[in-house]
mmCIF file with all atom_site columns, C-alpha atoms in Angstrom:
data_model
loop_
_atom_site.group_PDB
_atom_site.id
_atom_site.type_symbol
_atom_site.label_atom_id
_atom_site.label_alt_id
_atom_site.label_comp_id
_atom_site.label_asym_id
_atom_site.label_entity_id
_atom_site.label_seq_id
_atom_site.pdbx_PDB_ins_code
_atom_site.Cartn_x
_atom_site.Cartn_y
_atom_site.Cartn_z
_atom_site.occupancy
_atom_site.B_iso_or_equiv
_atom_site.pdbx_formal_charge
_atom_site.auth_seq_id
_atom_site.auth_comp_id
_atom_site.auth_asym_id
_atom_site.auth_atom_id
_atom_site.pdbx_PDB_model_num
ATOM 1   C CA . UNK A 1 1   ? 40.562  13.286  -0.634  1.00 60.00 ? 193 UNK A CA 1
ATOM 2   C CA . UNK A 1 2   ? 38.905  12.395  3.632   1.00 76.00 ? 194 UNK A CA 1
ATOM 3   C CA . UNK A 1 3   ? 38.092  8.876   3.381   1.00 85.00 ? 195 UNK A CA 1
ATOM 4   C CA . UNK A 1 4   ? 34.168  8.788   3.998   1.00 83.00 ? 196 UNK A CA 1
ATOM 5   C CA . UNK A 1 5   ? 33.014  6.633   6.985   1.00 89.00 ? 197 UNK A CA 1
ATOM 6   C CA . UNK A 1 6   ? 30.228  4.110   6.613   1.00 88.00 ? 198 UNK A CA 1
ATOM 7   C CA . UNK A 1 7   ? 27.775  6.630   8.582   1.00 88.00 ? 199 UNK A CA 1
ATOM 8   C CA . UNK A 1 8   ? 28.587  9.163   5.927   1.00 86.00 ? 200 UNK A CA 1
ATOM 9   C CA . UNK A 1 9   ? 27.711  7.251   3.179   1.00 84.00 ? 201 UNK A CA 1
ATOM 10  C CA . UNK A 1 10  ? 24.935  6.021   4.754   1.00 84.00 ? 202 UNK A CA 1
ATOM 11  C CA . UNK A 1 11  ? 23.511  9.446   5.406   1.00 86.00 ? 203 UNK A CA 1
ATOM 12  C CA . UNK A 1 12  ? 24.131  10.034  1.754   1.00 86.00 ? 204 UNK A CA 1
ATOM 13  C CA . UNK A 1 13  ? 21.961  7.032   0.828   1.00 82.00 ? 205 UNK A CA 1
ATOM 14  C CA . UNK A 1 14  ? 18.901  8.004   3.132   1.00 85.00 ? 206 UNK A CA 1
ATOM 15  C CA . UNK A 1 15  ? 18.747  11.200  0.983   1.00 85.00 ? 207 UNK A CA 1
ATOM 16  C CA . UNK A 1 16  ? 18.652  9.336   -2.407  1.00 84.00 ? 208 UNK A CA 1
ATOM 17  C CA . UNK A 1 17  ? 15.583  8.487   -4.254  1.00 85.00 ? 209 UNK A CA 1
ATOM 18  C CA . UNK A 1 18  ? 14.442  4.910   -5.003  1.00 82.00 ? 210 UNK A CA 1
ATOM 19  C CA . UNK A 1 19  ? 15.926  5.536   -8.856  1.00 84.00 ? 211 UNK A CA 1
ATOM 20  C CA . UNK A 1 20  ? 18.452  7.583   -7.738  1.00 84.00 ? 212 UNK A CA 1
ATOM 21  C CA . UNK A 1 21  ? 19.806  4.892   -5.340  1.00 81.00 ? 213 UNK A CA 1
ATOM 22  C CA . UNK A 1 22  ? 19.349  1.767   -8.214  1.00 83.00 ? 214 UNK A CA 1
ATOM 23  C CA . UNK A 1 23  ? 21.286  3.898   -10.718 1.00 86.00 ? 215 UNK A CA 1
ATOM 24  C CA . UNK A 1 24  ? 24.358  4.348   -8.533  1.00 85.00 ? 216 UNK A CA 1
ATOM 25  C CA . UNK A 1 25  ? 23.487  0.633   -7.533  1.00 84.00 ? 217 UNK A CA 1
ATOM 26  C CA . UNK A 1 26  ? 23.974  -0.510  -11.370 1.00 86.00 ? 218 UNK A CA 1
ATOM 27  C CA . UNK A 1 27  ? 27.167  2.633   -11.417 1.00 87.00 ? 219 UNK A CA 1
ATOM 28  C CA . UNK A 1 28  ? 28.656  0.391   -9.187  1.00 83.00 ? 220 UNK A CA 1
ATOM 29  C CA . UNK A 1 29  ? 28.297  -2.979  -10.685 1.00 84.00 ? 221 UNK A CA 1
ATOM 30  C CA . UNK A 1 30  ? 29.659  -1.963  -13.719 1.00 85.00 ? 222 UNK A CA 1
ATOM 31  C CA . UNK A 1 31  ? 32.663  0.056   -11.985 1.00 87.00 ? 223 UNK A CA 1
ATOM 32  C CA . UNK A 1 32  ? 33.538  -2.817  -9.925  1.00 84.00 ? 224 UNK A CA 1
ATOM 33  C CA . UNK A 1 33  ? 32.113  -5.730  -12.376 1.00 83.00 ? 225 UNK A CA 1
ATOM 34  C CA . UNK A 1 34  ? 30.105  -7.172  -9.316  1.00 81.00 ? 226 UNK A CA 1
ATOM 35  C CA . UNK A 1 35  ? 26.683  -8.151  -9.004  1.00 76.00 ? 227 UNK A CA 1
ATOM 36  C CA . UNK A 1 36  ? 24.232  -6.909  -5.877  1.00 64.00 ? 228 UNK A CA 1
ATOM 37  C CA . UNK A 1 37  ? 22.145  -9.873  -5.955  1.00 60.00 ? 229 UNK A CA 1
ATOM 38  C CA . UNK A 1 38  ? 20.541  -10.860 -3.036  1.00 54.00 ? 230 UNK A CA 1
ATOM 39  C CA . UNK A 1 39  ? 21.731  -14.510 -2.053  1.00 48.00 ? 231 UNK A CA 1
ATOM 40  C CA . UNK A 1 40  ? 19.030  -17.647 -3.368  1.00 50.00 ? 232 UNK A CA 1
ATOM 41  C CA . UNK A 1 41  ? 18.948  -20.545 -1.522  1.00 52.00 ? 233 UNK A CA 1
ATOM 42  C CA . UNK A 1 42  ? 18.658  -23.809 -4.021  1.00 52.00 ? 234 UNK A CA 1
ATOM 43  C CA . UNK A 1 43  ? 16.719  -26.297 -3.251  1.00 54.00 ? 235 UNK A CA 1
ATOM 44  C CA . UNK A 1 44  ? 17.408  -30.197 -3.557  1.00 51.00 ? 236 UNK A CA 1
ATOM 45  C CA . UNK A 1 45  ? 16.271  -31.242 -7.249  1.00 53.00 ? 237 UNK A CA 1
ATOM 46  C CA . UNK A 1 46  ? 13.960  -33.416 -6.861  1.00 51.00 ? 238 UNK A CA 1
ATOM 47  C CA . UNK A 1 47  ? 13.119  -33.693 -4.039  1.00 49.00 ? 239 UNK A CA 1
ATOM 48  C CA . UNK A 1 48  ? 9.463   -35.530 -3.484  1.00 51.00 ? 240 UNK A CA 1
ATOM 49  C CA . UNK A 1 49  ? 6.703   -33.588 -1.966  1.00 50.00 ? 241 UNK A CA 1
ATOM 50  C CA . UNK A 1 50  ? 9.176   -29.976 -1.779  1.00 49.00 ? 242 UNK A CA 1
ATOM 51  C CA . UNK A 1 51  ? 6.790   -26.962 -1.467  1.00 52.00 ? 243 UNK A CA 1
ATOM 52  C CA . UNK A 1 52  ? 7.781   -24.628 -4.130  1.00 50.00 ? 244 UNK A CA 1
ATOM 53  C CA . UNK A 1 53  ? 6.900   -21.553 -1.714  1.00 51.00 ? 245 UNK A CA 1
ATOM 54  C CA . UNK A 1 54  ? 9.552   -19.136 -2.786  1.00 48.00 ? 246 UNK A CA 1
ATOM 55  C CA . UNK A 1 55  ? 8.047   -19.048 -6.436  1.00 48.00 ? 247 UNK A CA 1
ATOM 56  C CA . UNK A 1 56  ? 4.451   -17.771 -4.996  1.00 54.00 ? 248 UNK A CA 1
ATOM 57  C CA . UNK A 1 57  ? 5.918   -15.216 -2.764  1.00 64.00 ? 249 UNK A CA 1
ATOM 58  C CA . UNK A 1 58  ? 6.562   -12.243 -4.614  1.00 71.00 ? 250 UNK A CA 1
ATOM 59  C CA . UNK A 1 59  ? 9.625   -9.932  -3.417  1.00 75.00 ? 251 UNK A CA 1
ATOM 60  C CA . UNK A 1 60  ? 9.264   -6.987  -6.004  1.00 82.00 ? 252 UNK A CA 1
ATOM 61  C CA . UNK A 1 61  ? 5.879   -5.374  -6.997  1.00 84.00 ? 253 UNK A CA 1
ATOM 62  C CA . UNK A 1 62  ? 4.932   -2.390  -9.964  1.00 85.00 ? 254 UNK A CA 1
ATOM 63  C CA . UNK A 1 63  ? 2.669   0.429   -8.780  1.00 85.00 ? 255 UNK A CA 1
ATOM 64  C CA . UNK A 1 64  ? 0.565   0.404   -11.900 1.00 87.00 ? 256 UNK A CA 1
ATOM 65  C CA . UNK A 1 65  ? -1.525  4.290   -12.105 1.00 85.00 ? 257 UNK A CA 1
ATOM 66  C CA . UNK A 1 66  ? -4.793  3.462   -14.087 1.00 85.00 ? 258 UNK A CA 1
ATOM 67  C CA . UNK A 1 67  ? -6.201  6.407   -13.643 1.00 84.00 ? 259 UNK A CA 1
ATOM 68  C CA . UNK A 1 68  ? -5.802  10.121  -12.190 1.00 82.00 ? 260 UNK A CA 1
ATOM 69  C CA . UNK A 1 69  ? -9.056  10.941  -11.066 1.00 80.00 ? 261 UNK A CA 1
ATOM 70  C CA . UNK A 1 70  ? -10.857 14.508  -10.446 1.00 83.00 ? 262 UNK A CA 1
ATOM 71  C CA . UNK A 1 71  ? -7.464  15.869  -8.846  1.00 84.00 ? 263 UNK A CA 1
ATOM 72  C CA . UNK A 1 72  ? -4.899  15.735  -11.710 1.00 86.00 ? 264 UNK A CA 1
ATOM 73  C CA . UNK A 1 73  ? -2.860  18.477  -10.523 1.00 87.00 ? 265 UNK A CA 1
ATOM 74  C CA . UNK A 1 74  ? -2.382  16.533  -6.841  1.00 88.00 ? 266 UNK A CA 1
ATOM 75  C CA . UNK A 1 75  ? -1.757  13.172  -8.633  1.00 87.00 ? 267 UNK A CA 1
ATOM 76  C CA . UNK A 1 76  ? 1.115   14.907  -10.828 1.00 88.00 ? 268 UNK A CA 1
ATOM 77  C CA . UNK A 1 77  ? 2.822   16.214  -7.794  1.00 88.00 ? 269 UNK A CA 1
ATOM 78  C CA . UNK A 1 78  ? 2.861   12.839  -6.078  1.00 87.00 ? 270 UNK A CA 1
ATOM 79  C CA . UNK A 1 79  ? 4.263   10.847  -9.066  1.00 85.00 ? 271 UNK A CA 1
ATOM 80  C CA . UNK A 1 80  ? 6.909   13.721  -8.918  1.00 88.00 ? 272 UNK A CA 1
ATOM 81  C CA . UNK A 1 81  ? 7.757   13.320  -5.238  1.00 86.00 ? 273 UNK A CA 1
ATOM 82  C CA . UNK A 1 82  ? 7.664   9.207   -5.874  1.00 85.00 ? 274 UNK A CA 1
ATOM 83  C CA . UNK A 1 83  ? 9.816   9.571   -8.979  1.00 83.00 ? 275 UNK A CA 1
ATOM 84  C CA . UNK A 1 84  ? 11.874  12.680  -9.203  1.00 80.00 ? 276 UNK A CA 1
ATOM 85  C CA . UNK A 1 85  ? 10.696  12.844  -12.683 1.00 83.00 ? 277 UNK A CA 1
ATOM 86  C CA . UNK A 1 86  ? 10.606  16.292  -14.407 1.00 86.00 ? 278 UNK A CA 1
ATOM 87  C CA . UNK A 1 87  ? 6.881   18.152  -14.386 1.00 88.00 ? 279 UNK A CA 1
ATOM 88  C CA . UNK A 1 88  ? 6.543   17.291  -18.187 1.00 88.00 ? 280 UNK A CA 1
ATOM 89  C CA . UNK A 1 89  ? 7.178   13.402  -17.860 1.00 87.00 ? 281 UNK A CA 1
ATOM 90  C CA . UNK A 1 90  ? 5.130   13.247  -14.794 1.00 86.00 ? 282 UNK A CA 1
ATOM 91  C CA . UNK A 1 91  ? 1.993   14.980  -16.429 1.00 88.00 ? 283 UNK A CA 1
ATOM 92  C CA . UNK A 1 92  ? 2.746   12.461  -19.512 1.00 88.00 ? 284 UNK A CA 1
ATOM 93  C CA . UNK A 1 93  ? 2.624   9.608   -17.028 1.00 85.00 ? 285 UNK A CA 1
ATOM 94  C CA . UNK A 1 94  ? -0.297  10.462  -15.463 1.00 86.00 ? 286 UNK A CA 1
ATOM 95  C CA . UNK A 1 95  ? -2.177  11.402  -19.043 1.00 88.00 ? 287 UNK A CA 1
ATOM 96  C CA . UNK A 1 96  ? -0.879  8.159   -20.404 1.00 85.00 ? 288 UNK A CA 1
ATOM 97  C CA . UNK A 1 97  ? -2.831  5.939   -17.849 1.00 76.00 ? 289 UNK A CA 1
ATOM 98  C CA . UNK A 1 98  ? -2.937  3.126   -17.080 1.00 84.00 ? 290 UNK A CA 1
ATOM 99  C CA . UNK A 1 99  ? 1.100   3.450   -17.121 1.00 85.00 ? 291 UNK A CA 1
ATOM 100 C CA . UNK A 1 100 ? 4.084   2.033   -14.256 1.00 86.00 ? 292 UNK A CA 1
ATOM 101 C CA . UNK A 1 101 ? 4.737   4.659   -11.632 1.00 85.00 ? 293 UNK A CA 1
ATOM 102 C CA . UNK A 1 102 ? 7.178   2.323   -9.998  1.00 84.00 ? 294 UNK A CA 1
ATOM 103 C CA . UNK A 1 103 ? 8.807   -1.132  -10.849 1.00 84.00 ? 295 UNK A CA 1
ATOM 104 C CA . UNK A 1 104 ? 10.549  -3.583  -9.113  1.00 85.00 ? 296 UNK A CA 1
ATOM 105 C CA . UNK A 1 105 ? 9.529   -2.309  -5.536  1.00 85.00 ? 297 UNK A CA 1
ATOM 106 C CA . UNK A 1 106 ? 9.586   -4.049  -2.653  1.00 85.00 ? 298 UNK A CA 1
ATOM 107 C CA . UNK A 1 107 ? 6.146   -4.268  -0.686  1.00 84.00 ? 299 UNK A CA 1
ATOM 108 C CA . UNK A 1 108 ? 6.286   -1.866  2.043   1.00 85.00 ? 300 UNK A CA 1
ATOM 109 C CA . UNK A 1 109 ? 7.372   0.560   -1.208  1.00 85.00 ? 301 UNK A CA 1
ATOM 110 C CA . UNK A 1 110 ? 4.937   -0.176  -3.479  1.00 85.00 ? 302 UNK A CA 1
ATOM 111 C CA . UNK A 1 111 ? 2.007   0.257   -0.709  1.00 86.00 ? 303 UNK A CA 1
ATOM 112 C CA . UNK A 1 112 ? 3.270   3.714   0.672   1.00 87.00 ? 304 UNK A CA 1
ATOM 113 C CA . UNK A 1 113 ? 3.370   4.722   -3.169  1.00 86.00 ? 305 UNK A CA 1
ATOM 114 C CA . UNK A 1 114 ? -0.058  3.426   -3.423  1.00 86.00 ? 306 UNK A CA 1
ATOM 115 C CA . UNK A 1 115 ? -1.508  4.739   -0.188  1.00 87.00 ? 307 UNK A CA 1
ATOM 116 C CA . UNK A 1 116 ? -0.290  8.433   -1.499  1.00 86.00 ? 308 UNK A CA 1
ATOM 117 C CA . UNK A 1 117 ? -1.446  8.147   -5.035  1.00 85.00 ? 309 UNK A CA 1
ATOM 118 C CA . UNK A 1 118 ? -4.712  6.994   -3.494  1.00 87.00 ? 310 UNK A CA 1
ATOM 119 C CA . UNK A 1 119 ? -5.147  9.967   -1.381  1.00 87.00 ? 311 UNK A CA 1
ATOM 120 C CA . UNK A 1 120 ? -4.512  12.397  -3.968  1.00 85.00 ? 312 UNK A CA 1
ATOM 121 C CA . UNK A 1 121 ? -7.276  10.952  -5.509  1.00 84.00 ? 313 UNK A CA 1
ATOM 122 C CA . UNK A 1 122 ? -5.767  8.624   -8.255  1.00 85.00 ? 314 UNK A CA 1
ATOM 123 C CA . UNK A 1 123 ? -7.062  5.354   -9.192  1.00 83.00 ? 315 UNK A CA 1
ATOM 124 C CA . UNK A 1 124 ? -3.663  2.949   -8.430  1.00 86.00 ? 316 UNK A CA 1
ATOM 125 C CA . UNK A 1 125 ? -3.220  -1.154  -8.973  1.00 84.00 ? 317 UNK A CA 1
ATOM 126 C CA . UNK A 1 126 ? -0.640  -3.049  -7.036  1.00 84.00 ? 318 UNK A CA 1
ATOM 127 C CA . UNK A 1 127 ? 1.008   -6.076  -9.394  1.00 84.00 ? 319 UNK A CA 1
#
């Protein structure tokens, strides 16, 4: 089996979903029994007078649908696009609002999923 290069698997990653990317992601922890946490600096216990800014500043945010709005059929097609989800579980998602589109997003994620639900005409919440 060619040994793929970095660049390779790279360009494999760009053309992954969101969930198809954090499924290999949790394929691989298990595979390798490692963890992809993202390193947490610890602060000094304490310490008087430490802001506690790292607990207010939210890294991961749920695009919440609460409602789909005159165009149904548009809203559908961009929860598919967002999700790769099948055209039955996306029209359940969208008839089932208020309901998660996506979890555990980082911003710029969350409001690009938001800004497209939005102009498809769906009512969308950012938590």
């Amino acid at each position: 089996m060619a040994k793929l290069t970095q660049e390779d698997l790279l360009a494999q990653f760009e053309e992954m979903t969101l969930i198809e990317l954090s499924e290999f992601v949790k394929a691989f922890e298990e595979k390798f029994d490692v963890t992809a946490a993202a390193a947490v600096a610890v602060a000094a216990p304490g310490a008087p007078g430490a802001p506690v800014e790292a607990e207010e500043e939210k890294d991961e945010f749920d695009v919440i649908l609460t409602g789909a709005g005159d165009k149904k059929i548009q809203v559908i097609k961009v929860v598919r696009e967002l999700t790769s989800l099948g055209l039955k579980e996306a029209k359940d998602l969208v008839d089932g609002a208020p309901k998660p589109v996506l979890e555990k997003v980082n911003k710029e994620a969350a409001e690009k999923a938001a800004e497209a639900l939005k102009g498809a005409g769906a009512s969308v919440e950012v938590k």
